[in-house]
Coordinates of C-alpha atoms and ligand atoms in Angstrom, one line a residue:
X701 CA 95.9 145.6 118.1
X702 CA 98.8 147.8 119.1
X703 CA 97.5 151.3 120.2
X704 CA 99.8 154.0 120.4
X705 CA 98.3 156.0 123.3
X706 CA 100.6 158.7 125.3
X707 CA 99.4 157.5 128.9
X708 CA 101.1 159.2 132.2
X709 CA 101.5 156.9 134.7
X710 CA 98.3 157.0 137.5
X711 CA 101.3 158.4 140.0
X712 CA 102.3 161.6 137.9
X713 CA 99.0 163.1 138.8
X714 CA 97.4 161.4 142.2
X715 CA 98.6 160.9 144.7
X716 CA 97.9 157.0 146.3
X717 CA 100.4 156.3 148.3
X718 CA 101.3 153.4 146.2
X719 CA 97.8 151.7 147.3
X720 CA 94.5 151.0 144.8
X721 CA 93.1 154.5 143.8
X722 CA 89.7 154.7 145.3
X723 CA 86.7 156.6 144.0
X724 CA 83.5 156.9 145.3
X725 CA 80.5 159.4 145.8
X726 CA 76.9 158.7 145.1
X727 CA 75.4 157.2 141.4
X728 CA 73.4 160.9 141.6
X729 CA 73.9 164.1 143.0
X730 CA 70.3 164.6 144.5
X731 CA 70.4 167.7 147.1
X732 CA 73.7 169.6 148.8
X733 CA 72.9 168.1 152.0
X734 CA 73.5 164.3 150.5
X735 CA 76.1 165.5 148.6
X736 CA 78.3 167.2 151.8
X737 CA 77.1 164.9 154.3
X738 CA 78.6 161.8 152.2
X739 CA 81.7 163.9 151.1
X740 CA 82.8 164.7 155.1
X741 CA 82.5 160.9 155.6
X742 CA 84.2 159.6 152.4
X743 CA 87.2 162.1 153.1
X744 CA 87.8 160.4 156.7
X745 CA 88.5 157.1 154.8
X746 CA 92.1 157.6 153.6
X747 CA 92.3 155.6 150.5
X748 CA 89.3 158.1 148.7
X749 CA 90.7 160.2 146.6
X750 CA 88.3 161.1 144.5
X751 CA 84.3 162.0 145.2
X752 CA 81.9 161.0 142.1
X753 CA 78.4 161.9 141.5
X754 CA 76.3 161.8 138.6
X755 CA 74.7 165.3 137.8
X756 CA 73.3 164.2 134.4
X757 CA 72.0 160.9 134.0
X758 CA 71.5 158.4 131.2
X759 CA 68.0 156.3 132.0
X760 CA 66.7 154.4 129.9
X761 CA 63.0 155.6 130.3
X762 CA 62.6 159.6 129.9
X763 CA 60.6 160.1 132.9
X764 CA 63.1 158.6 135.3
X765 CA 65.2 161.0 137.5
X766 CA 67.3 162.2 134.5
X767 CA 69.6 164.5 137.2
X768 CA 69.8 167.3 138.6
X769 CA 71.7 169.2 136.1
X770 CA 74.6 172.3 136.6
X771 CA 73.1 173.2 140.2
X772 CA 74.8 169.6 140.9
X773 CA 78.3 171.0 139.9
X774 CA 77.8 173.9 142.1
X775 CA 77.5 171.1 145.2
X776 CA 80.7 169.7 143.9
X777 CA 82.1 172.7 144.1
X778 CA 81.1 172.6 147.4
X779 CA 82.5 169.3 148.1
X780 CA 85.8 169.9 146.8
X781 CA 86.1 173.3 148.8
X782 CA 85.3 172.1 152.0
X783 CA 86.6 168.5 151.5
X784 CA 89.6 168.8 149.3
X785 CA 88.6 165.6 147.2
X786 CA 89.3 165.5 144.1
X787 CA 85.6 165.4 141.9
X788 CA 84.8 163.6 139.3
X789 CA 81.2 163.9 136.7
X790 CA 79.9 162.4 133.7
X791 CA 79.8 163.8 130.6
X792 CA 77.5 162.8 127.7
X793 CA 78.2 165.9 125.1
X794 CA 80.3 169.2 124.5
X795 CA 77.6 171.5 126.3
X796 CA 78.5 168.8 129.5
X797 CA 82.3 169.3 128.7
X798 CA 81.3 172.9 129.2
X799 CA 79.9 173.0 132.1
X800 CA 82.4 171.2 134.1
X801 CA 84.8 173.0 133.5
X802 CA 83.3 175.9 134.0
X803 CA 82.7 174.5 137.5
X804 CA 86.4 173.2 138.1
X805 CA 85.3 169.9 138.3
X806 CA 88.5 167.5 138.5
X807 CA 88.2 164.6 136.5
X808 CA 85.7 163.8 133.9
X809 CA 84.1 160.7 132.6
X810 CA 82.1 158.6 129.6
X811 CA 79.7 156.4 130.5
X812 CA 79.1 153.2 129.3
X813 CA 75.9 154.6 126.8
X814 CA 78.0 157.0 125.6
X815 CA 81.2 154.8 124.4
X816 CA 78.8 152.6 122.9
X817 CA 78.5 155.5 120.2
X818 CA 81.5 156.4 118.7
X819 CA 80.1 159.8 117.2
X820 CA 79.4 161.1 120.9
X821 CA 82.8 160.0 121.8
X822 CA 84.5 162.0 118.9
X823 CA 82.4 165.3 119.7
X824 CA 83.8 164.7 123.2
X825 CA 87.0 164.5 122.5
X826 CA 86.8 167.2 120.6
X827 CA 85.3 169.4 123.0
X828 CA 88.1 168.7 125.1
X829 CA 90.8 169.7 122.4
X830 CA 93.7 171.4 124.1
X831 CA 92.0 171.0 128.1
X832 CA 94.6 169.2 130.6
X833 CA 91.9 167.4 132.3
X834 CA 92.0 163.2 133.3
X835 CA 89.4 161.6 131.4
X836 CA 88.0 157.9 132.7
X837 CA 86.4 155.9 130.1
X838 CA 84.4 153.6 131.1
X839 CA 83.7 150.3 129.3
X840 CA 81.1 150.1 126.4
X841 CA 78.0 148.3 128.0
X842 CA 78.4 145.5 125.1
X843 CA 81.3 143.4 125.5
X844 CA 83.7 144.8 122.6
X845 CA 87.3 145.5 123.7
X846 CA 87.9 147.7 120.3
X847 CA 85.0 150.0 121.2
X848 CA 86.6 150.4 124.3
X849 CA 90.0 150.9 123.3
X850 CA 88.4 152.9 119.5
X851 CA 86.9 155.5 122.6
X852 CA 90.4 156.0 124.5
X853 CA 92.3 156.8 121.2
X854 CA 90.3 158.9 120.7
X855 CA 90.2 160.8 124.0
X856 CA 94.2 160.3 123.9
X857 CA 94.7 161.8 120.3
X858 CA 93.0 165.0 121.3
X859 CA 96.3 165.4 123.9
X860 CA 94.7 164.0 127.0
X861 CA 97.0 162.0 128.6
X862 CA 95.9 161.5 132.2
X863 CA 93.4 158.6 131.3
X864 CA 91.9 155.8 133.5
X865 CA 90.0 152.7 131.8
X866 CA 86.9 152.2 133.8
X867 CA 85.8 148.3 133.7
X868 CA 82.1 148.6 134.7
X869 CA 81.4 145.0 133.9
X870 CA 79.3 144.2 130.3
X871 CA 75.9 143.3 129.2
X872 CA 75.3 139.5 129.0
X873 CA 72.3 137.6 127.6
X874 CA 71.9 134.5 130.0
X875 CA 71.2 134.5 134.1
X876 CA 74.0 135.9 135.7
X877 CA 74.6 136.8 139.3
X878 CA 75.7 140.0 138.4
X879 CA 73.9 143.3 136.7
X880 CA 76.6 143.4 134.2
X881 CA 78.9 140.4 133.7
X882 CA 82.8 141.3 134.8
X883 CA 84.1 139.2 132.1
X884 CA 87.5 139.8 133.2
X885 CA 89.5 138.5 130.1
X886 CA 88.5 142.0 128.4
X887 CA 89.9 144.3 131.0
X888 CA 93.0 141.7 131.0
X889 CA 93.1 141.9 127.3
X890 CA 92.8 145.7 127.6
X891 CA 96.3 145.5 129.9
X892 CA 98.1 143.9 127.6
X893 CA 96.9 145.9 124.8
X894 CA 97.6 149.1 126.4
X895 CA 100.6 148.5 129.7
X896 CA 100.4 152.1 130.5
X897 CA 97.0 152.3 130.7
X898 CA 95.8 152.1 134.3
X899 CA 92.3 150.0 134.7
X900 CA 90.2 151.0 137.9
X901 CA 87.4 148.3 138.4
X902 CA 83.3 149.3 139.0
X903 CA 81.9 146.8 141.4
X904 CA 78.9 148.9 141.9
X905 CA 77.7 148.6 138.5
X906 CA 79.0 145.2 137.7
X907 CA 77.3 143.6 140.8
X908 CA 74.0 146.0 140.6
X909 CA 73.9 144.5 145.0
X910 CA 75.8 145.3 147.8
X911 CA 76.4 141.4 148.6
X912 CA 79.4 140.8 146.1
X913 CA 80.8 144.0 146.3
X914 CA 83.8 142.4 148.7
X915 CA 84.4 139.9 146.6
X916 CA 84.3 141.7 143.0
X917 CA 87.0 144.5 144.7
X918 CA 89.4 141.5 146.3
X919 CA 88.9 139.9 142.6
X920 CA 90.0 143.2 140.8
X921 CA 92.8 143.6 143.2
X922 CA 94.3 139.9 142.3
X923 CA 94.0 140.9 139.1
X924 CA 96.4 143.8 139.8
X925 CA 93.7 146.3 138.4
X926 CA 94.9 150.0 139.9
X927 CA 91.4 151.0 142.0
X928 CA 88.2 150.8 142.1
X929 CA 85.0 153.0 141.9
X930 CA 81.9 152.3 144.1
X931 CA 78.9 154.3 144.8
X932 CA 78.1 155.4 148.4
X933 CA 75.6 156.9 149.7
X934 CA 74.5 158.6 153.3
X935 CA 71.3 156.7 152.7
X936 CA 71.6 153.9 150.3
X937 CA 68.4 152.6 150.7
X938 CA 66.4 156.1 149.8
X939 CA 68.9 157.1 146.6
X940 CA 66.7 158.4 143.7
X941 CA 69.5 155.7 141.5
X942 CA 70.9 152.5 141.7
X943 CA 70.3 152.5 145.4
X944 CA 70.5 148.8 145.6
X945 CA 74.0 148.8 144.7
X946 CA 74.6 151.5 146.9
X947 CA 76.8 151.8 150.4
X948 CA 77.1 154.0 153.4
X949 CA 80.5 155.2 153.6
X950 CA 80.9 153.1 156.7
X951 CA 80.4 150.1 154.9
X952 CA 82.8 151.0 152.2
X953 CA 85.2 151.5 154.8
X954 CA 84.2 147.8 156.2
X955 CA 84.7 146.5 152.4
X956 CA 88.3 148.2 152.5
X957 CA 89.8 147.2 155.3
X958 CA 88.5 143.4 154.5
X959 CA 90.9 143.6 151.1
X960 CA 93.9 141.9 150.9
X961 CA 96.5 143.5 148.8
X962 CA 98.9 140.9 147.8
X963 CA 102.4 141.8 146.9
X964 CA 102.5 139.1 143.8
X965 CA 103.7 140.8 141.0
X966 CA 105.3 137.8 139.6
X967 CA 102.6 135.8 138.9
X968 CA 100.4 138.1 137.7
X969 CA 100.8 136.5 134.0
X970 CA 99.9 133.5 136.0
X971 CA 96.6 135.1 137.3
X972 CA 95.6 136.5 134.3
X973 CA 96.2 133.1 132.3
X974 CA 93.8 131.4 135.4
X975 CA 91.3 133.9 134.7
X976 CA 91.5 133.5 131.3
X977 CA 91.3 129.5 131.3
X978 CA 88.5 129.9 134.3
X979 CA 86.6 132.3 131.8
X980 CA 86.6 129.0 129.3
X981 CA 85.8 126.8 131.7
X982 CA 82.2 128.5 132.5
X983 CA 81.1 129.3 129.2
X984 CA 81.8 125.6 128.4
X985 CA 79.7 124.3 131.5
X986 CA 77.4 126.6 130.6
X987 CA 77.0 125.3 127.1
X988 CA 77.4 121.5 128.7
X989 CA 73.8 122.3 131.5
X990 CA 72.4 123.6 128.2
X991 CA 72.7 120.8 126.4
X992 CA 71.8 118.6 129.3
X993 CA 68.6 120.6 129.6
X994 CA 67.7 120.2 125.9
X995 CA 68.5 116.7 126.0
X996 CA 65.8 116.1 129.1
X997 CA 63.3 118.2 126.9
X998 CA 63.6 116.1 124.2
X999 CA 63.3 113.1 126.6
X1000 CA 60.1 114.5 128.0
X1001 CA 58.9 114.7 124.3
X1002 CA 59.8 111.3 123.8
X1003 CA 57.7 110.4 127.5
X1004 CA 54.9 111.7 126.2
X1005 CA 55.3 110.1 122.8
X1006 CA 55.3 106.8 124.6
X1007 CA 52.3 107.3 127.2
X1008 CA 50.1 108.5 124.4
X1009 CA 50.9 105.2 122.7
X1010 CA 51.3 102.8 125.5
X1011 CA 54.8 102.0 124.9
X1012 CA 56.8 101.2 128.0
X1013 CA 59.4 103.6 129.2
X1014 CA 62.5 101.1 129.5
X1015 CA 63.7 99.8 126.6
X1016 CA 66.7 98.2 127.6
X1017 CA 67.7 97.2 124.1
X1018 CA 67.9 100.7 122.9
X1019 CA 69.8 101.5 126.4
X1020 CA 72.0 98.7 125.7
X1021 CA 73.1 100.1 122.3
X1022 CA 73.5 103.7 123.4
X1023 CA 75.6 102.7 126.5
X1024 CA 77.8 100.9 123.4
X1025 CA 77.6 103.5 121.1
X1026 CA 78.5 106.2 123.7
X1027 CA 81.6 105.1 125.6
X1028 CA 83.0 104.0 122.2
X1029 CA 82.7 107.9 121.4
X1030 CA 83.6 108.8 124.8
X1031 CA 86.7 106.9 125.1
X1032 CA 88.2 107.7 121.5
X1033 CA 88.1 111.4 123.1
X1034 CA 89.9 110.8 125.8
X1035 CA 87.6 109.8 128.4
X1036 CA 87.6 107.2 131.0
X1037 CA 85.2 104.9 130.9
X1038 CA 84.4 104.1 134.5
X1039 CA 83.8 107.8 134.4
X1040 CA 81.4 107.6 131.4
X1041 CA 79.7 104.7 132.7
X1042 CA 78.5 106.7 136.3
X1043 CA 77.8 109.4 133.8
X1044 CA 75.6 108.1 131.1
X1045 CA 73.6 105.9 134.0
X1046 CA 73.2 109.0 136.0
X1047 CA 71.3 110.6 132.7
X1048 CA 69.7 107.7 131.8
X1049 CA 68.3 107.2 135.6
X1050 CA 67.6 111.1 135.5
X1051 CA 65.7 110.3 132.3
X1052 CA 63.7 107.5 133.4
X1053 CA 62.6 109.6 136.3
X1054 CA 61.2 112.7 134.2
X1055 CA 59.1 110.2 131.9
X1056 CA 57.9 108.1 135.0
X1057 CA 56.4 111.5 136.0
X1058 CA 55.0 112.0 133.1
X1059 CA 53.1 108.7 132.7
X1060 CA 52.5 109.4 136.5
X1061 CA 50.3 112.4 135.2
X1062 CA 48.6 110.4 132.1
Ligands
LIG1344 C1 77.2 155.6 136.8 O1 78.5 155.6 137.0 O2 76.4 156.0 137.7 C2 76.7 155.1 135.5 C3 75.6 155.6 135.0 O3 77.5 154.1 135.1 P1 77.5 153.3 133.7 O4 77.8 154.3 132.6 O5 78.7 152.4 134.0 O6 76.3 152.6 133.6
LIG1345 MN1 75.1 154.3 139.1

């Protein structure tokens, strides 16, 4: 993959003071008041640069609060008057494009829906044909790094260069902690695809709760991404959206002062290849505690089996073998077999237990 995107450094056109770019604002505009009263907090914390707020809003049933519409961008308006933060909206089509403009709002952005789609993208991009406005892109909600990247070039070959990748985390089938799953090796692979490019991390909609926010942000940080966009709120708890990912500003202020920026730009490479090797290292316990569990299914089948015909549960001649059979397998791949021995007799004691149960319940 070798984009050739014309990027501008994050420096040529905000001002950080050489610290994490920091966005935040509520997931939806909902009245002036909310909108000013979070702004005039949010502009006392130094590191916000930018306010955010959601005037048109993708839901995914049609009679959920789908925004307030343009009256939103007048209230930004407002915000950026009396605050001077810079203010940022989504945009889902060309009428959107419009509007903001029309408005003066700073810095646009795609949503997650939208970059899924890569027509809406192009009509986008072309709406915003010969406009010097930063666009951030946020990351499809599947977990494809060419969509991503497919969304950007596109953006960037309509001759917007001011451009921020926004990694809002990705859509994952099994249980996860998180609303979306980071999946870091994406954004990582994203950095080395595109060096220029500067990456600002979501917490808010990757953790979906307040309780990891800290940790996702310090996480983004060691991984050297440039910011990071979270949603506040002057009262979280009543927001018409995602208010239980929501913060007061106060708190965001708390979260910010607990980050550590480390000065480590050496070892980055080492960070990222940690991350990488990490990522491999849960999808393969995962697999392994699926595999476990199918194997105690199976065994509970084979319980039953046995209770119905009043076999007994140990057989220690078939133990015997499989205790043969196994560390021979075990040890030609490398493993130790003291190791194997604890490991196979804590499965098969695990095992015996289930099916005791089970004729415990005949
Ligand atoms: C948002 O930022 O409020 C939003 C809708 O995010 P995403 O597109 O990442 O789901
Ligand atoms: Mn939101």
């Amino acid at each position: 993959m070798s984009p050739k995107l014309k990027i501008l450094p994050l420096s040529d056109w905000i001002d950080t003071d050489g610290k994490p770019l920091i966005i935040s604002g509520p997931c939806s505009a909902e009245s002036e008041n909310q909108m000013l009263e979070t702004a005039r907090e949010l502009v006392k914390i130094d590191q916000v640069k930018v306010f955010r707020a959601g005037i048109w809003k993708p839901r995914t049933r049609p009679n959920d609060f789908e925004g307030v519409g343009e009256k939103g961008l007048i209230w930004l308006e407002k915000v950026k008057k009396e605050t001077g933060l810079m203010t940022a909206v989504e945009v889902a089509d060309s009428k959107h494009v419009e509007l903001a403009i029309k408005h003066n709002v700073d810095i646009l952005w795609l949503g997650a829906r939208t970059v899924v789609n890569p027509f809406s993208v192009q009509a986008i991009a072309e709406a915003l044909e010969g406009i010097d406005i930063p666009v951030m892109v946020k990351n499809p909600v599947n977990p494809d790094l060419k969509l991503w990247l497919g969304a950007i070039e596109r953006i960037n070959s309509m001759g917007i260069n001011k451009i921020i990748a926004i990694h809002r985390g990705f859509h994952y089938f099994e249980k996860s902690p998180f609303r979306n799953a980071p999946m870091w090796e994406i954004p990582i692979e994203l950095k080395r695809a595109a060096p220029s490019l500067p990456i600002v991390t979501d917490p808010s909609h990757i953790c979906g709760n307040r309780e990891l926010l800290e940790s996702i942000s310090q996480k983004a940080l060691d991984l050297e991404m440039d910011g990071l966009m979270i949603e506040s709120h002057f009262d979280p708890d009543n927001a018409l959206t995602d208010s239980a990912q929501q913060i007061t500003p106060k708190y965001l202020r708390n979260i910010l002062d607990n980050l550590v920026l480390r000065q480590s730009k050496g070892d980055i490479e080492f960070q990222h290849k940690l991350e990488e090797l990490r990522t491999e290292i849960d999808k393969l316990d995962g697999e392994l505690l699926q595999i476990l569990s199918k194997r105690m299914e199976i065994i509970d089948e084979i319980g039953e089996y046995k209770s119905e015909n009043d076999i007994t549960i140990l057989q220690m001649k078939r133990w015997a073998g499989i205790i043969k059979d196994r560390l021979a397998i075990g040890t030609h791949l490398g493993l130790d077999s003291v190791f194997l021995k604890k490991l196979l007799n804590l499965i098969h004691k695990e095992s015996i237990n289930r099916q005791e149960d089970i004729f415990g319940k005949e």
